[in-house]
Coordinates of C-alpha atoms and ligand atoms in Angstrom, one line a residue:
M1 CA 104.9 113.0 91.8
R2 CA 101.2 111.3 90.2
I3 CA 99.2 109.9 92.5
L4 CA 95.5 107.8 91.9
L5 CA 93.3 109.4 94.6
T6 CA 89.9 107.6 94.4
G7 CA 86.7 109.3 96.0
S8 CA 87.6 112.5 94.3
S9 CA 83.7 114.2 94.4
G10 CA 83.3 113.5 97.5
V11 CA 83.7 115.8 101.0
V12 CA 87.5 114.5 102.1
G13 CA 88.4 113.8 98.1
T14 CA 87.9 117.5 97.4
Y15 CA 89.6 118.5 100.4
V16 CA 92.8 115.8 99.4
L17 CA 92.8 116.7 95.5
T18 CA 93.2 120.4 96.4
Y19 CA 95.8 119.7 99.0
L20 CA 97.7 117.4 96.3
L21 CA 97.8 120.1 93.8
E22 CA 98.6 122.8 96.3
Q23 CA 101.7 120.7 97.0
D24 CA 102.9 120.2 93.6
H25 CA 101.5 116.8 92.7
N26 CA 99.7 115.6 89.5
V27 CA 96.3 114.1 90.7
I28 CA 93.9 111.6 88.7
A29 CA 91.3 111.8 90.0
V30 CA 88.7 109.2 90.1
D31 CA 84.7 108.7 91.3
R32 CA 81.6 107.7 89.9
I33 CA 80.3 110.9 90.1
P34 CA 81.9 114.1 88.1
L35 CA 83.8 116.5 90.2
A36 CA 81.2 119.7 91.5
Q37 CA 81.7 122.4 88.6
S38 CA 82.1 124.4 91.8
T39 CA 85.9 122.9 92.2
L40 CA 86.6 122.4 88.8
D41 CA 86.1 126.5 88.6
S42 CA 88.3 127.6 91.4
L43 CA 91.0 124.8 90.0
S44 CA 91.0 126.1 86.9
A45 CA 91.4 130.1 88.3
K46 CA 94.0 128.6 90.5
Y47 CA 96.0 126.6 87.5
P48 CA 96.2 127.5 84.2
N49 CA 98.0 124.4 83.4
L50 CA 95.0 122.0 84.7
D51 CA 94.6 119.9 82.2
D52 CA 98.2 119.4 82.5
I53 CA 98.0 118.3 86.1
L54 CA 94.8 116.9 86.3
D55 CA 93.3 114.1 84.5
V56 CA 89.1 113.3 85.9
H57 CA 87.8 109.5 85.0
T58 CA 84.4 108.5 86.1
V59 CA 84.3 104.8 86.8
D60 CA 82.6 102.4 88.6
L61 CA 84.7 101.1 91.2
T62 CA 82.8 98.7 92.0
S63 CA 83.3 96.6 88.3
I64 CA 86.9 94.9 88.2
E65 CA 86.4 95.9 84.0
Q66 CA 86.2 99.3 84.7
V67 CA 88.8 99.3 87.1
K68 CA 91.3 97.4 85.0
D69 CA 90.8 99.5 82.3
L70 CA 91.4 102.8 84.3
F71 CA 94.9 101.6 85.6
S72 CA 95.3 100.2 81.5
Q73 CA 95.7 103.9 80.4
Y74 CA 99.0 104.3 82.2
S75 CA 101.8 103.2 82.0
K76 CA 103.5 100.7 85.0
G77 CA 105.4 102.6 87.2
T78 CA 104.1 105.9 86.3
I79 CA 101.9 106.6 89.5
K80 CA 103.6 106.8 92.2
G81 CA 101.0 106.1 95.0
L82 CA 97.2 105.8 95.9
I83 CA 95.3 107.3 97.9
H84 CA 92.0 105.0 98.2
L85 CA 88.8 107.4 100.3
A86 CA 85.8 106.0 97.8
A87 CA 83.4 104.9 100.1
I88 CA 79.9 104.7 101.5
P89 CA 80.7 106.6 104.6
H90 CA 76.8 107.1 105.9
P91 CA 75.6 103.9 106.8
E92 CA 72.3 105.3 108.1
S93 CA 70.9 106.5 104.4
H94 CA 71.3 103.2 102.4
D95 CA 71.0 99.4 103.1
P96 CA 73.3 97.5 105.0
R97 CA 74.2 95.0 102.6
F98 CA 74.8 97.6 99.9
V99 CA 77.3 99.3 102.6
H100 CA 78.8 96.4 102.9
N101 CA 79.2 95.0 100.0
T102 CA 80.5 98.3 98.4
N103 CA 82.8 99.5 100.6
T104 CA 84.9 96.1 100.4
T105 CA 84.2 95.3 97.1
I106 CA 85.7 98.6 95.9
S107 CA 88.9 98.2 98.1
Y108 CA 89.8 95.1 97.1
N109 CA 89.3 95.9 93.2
V110 CA 91.3 99.5 93.9
L111 CA 94.1 98.2 96.1
Y112 CA 94.8 94.5 94.6
T113 CA 95.0 96.5 90.9
A114 CA 97.1 98.9 91.9
A115 CA 99.2 96.6 94.0
E116 CA 99.2 95.0 90.4
H117 CA 99.8 98.2 88.7
G118 CA 103.1 98.4 90.3
I119 CA 102.1 101.3 92.8
Q120 CA 104.0 100.7 96.2
R121 CA 102.7 103.1 98.4
L122 CA 99.0 103.1 99.2
V123 CA 96.7 104.8 101.8
Q124 CA 93.2 104.0 102.4
A125 CA 90.8 105.8 104.3
S126 CA 89.6 103.7 107.7
S127 CA 87.9 105.0 110.3
V128 CA 87.7 105.6 114.5
N129 CA 84.3 103.6 113.6
Y130 CA 87.0 100.4 113.0
T131 CA 86.6 99.4 116.8
G132 CA 82.6 99.4 116.3
L133 CA 81.7 103.6 117.5
A134 CA 79.0 106.1 115.6
Y135 CA 76.7 103.4 114.1
T136 CA 76.7 100.7 116.5
T137 CA 73.9 100.1 118.7
K138 CA 73.4 102.7 121.4
G139 CA 75.2 101.5 124.6
R140 CA 76.6 98.2 122.8
Q141 CA 80.2 100.3 122.1
K142 CA 82.8 99.7 124.5
F143 CA 86.4 99.5 124.5
E144 CA 89.1 97.7 126.6
R145 CA 91.1 100.6 127.0
L146 CA 91.4 104.4 127.2
P147 CA 92.9 106.3 125.5
I148 CA 92.1 103.7 122.5
T149 CA 95.1 103.1 120.6
E150 CA 95.3 100.8 117.4
E151 CA 95.6 97.5 119.3
E152 CA 92.0 98.2 120.4
P153 CA 90.0 95.0 119.0
S154 CA 87.3 95.5 116.4
H155 CA 83.7 94.8 118.3
A156 CA 82.1 95.5 114.8
E157 CA 78.4 94.9 114.5
D158 CA 77.3 97.9 112.0
P159 CA 78.0 97.3 108.4
Y160 CA 80.5 100.0 108.0
A161 CA 82.4 99.5 111.1
L162 CA 82.7 95.8 109.3
S163 CA 83.4 97.0 106.1
K164 CA 85.9 99.0 107.7
Q165 CA 87.9 95.8 109.5
I166 CA 87.2 93.8 106.7
C167 CA 89.5 96.9 103.9
E168 CA 92.5 96.3 106.8
I169 CA 92.0 92.9 106.5
Q170 CA 92.4 93.1 102.9
A171 CA 95.5 95.4 103.0
I172 CA 97.2 93.2 105.5
S173 CA 96.6 89.7 103.1
L174 CA 97.6 92.3 100.1
C175 CA 100.9 92.9 101.5
R176 CA 102.1 89.4 101.5
L177 CA 101.1 89.1 97.9
F178 CA 102.9 91.9 96.7
P179 CA 105.6 92.0 99.6
T180 CA 107.0 95.5 98.3
I181 CA 104.3 97.0 98.4
S182 CA 103.0 99.0 101.7
I183 CA 99.5 100.3 102.8
A184 CA 98.3 103.0 105.3
S185 CA 95.2 102.7 107.0
L186 CA 94.3 105.9 108.0
R187 CA 91.6 105.7 111.1
F188 CA 90.2 109.5 110.7
H189 CA 87.6 111.0 113.2
H190 CA 85.0 113.4 111.8
I191 CA 86.8 115.3 109.5
L192 CA 85.6 119.2 109.0
P193 CA 87.5 122.1 108.1
T194 CA 87.6 123.9 111.9
L195 CA 87.9 123.7 115.1
S196 CA 84.2 125.7 115.6
E197 CA 82.6 123.6 113.3
A198 CA 84.0 120.5 115.4
E199 CA 82.6 122.3 118.6
E200 CA 78.9 122.5 117.3
W201 CA 79.0 119.5 116.2
S202 CA 81.2 117.3 119.4
R203 CA 79.2 114.5 120.8
H204 CA 79.5 112.4 123.6
D205 CA 79.3 108.8 121.8
E206 CA 82.2 109.6 119.9
F207 CA 84.6 111.3 122.8
W208 CA 83.7 114.7 121.6
T209 CA 86.5 115.0 119.2
W210 CA 87.1 115.4 115.4
T211 CA 89.6 115.2 112.8
S212 CA 90.5 118.7 110.3
S213 CA 90.8 118.7 106.7
L214 CA 94.2 119.9 106.4
S215 CA 95.5 116.8 109.0
A216 CA 93.4 114.2 107.7
S217 CA 95.0 115.6 103.6
Q218 CA 98.2 115.8 105.0
A219 CA 98.2 112.0 106.8
C220 CA 97.1 110.9 103.1
L221 CA 100.4 112.5 101.8
L222 CA 102.7 111.6 104.6
G223 CA 101.3 107.7 104.2
L224 CA 102.9 107.9 100.7
T225 CA 106.0 110.0 101.6
T226 CA 107.5 109.8 104.5
P227 CA 110.5 107.9 104.2
Q228 CA 110.4 104.2 106.1
E229 CA 113.7 103.6 107.0
G230 CA 113.1 100.0 108.4
K231 CA 110.3 101.8 110.7
W232 CA 107.4 100.1 108.8
K233 CA 106.6 98.5 106.0
G234 CA 103.5 96.0 104.8
H235 CA 100.4 97.2 106.3
E236 CA 100.4 99.8 109.4
A237 CA 97.1 101.5 110.8
F238 CA 97.0 104.7 111.9
N239 CA 94.6 106.6 114.4
I240 CA 94.4 110.4 113.0
V241 CA 92.3 112.2 115.4
A242 CA 92.8 115.6 116.6
S243 CA 94.9 115.4 120.0
D244 CA 92.7 117.4 121.8
I245 CA 88.6 117.9 122.8
A246 CA 86.8 119.7 121.0
W247 CA 84.4 121.6 123.9
K248 CA 83.7 125.1 123.9
D249 CA 83.7 125.3 127.7
P250 CA 87.8 125.5 128.4
A251 CA 86.8 125.0 132.1
V252 CA 85.5 121.5 131.2
S253 CA 88.3 118.4 131.3
S254 CA 88.2 115.0 129.2
L255 CA 87.5 113.3 132.2
D256 CA 84.5 115.6 133.2
L257 CA 83.0 114.8 130.6
L258 CA 84.2 111.0 130.7
E259 CA 82.6 110.8 134.3
K260 CA 79.4 112.3 133.2
S261 CA 78.8 110.6 130.2
E262 CA 77.5 107.4 129.6
W263 CA 80.5 106.1 129.0
S264 CA 81.1 105.9 133.1
E265 CA 78.1 102.8 132.8
D266 CA 79.4 99.4 134.0
G267 CA 81.2 96.9 131.2
R268 CA 81.2 100.4 129.0
I269 CA 85.3 100.8 129.7
G270 CA 87.9 98.2 130.7
Q271 CA 91.0 100.6 131.8
V272 CA 91.5 104.2 131.9
D273 CA 95.2 105.2 131.9
T274 CA 94.4 108.3 134.1
T275 CA 97.7 109.7 133.5
W276 CA 97.3 110.1 129.9
W277 CA 95.0 113.5 131.2
G278 CA 97.7 114.3 134.0
G279 CA 99.6 117.3 134.1
D280 CA 98.6 121.2 133.3
D281 CA 98.4 120.5 129.3
G282 CA 97.0 117.1 129.3
K283 CA 93.3 118.1 131.1
R284 CA 91.9 118.4 127.3
K285 CA 93.8 115.9 125.4
G286 CA 91.3 113.7 123.4
F287 CA 91.0 110.2 123.8
W288 CA 92.4 108.8 121.0
D289 CA 96.5 108.0 121.1
C290 CA 98.0 109.1 117.9
R291 CA 102.2 108.9 118.9
K292 CA 102.4 106.0 116.1
A293 CA 101.3 108.3 113.7
E294 CA 103.7 110.3 115.1
R295 CA 106.6 108.3 115.4
L296 CA 105.9 106.5 111.8
L297 CA 104.7 109.3 109.6
G298 CA 105.5 112.3 111.1
W299 CA 101.8 113.6 111.5
V300 CA 100.5 115.5 113.8
H301 CA 97.3 117.0 114.4
T302 CA 96.7 120.7 113.1
P303 CA 93.5 122.3 114.0
Ligands
LIG1 N1 84.0 112.3 106.1 C1 84.4 111.9 107.1 O1 84.6 112.6 108.6 C2 85.0 110.9 107.2 C3 85.4 110.2 108.8 C4 86.1 109.0 109.0 C5 86.5 108.3 107.6 N2 86.1 108.3 106.6 C6 86.3 107.6 105.2 O2 86.7 108.5 104.4 C7 86.4 108.2 103.0 C8 85.8 109.1 102.4 O3 84.5 110.2 103.1 P1 83.8 110.9 102.6 O4 82.8 111.9 104.0 O5 84.3 112.0 101.9 O6 82.5 110.6 101.8 P2 81.7 110.6 100.3 O7 80.5 110.0 100.5 O8 81.6 112.5 100.4 O9 82.7 110.5 99.6 C9 83.2 109.1 98.9 C10 82.9 109.0 97.5 O10 83.2 107.7 97.2 C11 82.2 107.5 95.8 N3 82.1 106.1 95.5 C12 81.3 105.4 96.2 N4 81.1 104.5 95.9 C13 81.6 104.8 94.4 C14 81.9 103.5 93.3 N5 81.1 102.2 93.2 N6 82.9 104.0 92.4 C15 83.8 105.4 92.3 N7 83.3 106.2 93.7 C16 82.0 105.5 94.5 C17 81.1 108.8 96.1 O11 80.5 109.3 95.0 C18 81.8 109.7 97.0 O12 82.0 111.3 95.9 C19 85.3 106.9 102.9 O13 86.5 106.0 102.7 C20 84.8 107.5 104.6 O14 84.4 106.2 105.0 C21 85.3 109.9 106.5

């Protein structure tokens, strides 16, 4: 199947591109910057027919004209899926206005044009930061309930969280405008290749967890390919997060970490459903409930 992938030169885009080719898909790779030479070299070595299975385009996705021109190079019906990853993911290193405006402009340009082009299955990268987390002023992050489900309201105050919230609202609106399409917004945690890197990085203000690069890539593809069979249509958001905490000391439980952290301050967490961490296997469970992704996409986290 031919898939258009945006953000293909980025960290996650490179994982997803590699995974899609491994799964025998044809990819149209789109980014503002070219693919890294090292990526091209390793793909060329692996696929002698690379030119037949990979098209690469350098496009500024904030430009309506450039986005329209990109899609117009392909006949309607030939692109079967869109995976939209392009964004500014590091708000601290940019002007807040630039982060907000870029992310929300790109997503509308890409999602709208893909739908207009007849693409029926669309996936976009959202984030666990949707609720207001890593980039929200310290001490002001709050949650109504643990574990965190897709129903947790957004308390977005930083531009990145807000941009992800708006991207999801755009998706809801576009599914009304184009009633036959579906869009999966994947709320990733910090995407890393291995558990040991996740354990090094693990931090309390993001609930000590992560998403593996393999699992993120698998979720992107499942968002396009899982038969919907009446289970879902239109827009759905999915938590795509590791099932367990990434913490080196196996004796430490998730609730130990929670109790000793700033999350135990008054007013930060409304309700903690401690039964989530019950039983012998439950002590190290993570703080995001991903059962919706398992039920509707057939996705489970692979470390
Ligand atoms: N990396 C993570 O841990 C993580 C976690 C949660 C969500 N996400 C989301 O996943 C997606 C990918 O993140 P990433 O870490 O790979 O980021 P990245 O910065 O490595 O990659 C993003 C890519 O988007 C491209 N891009 C930005 N502006 C563009 C424009 N105007 N036109 C065309 N391309 C443009 C960049 O050139 C870059 O290659 C983002 O939407 C991010 O918000 C990432």
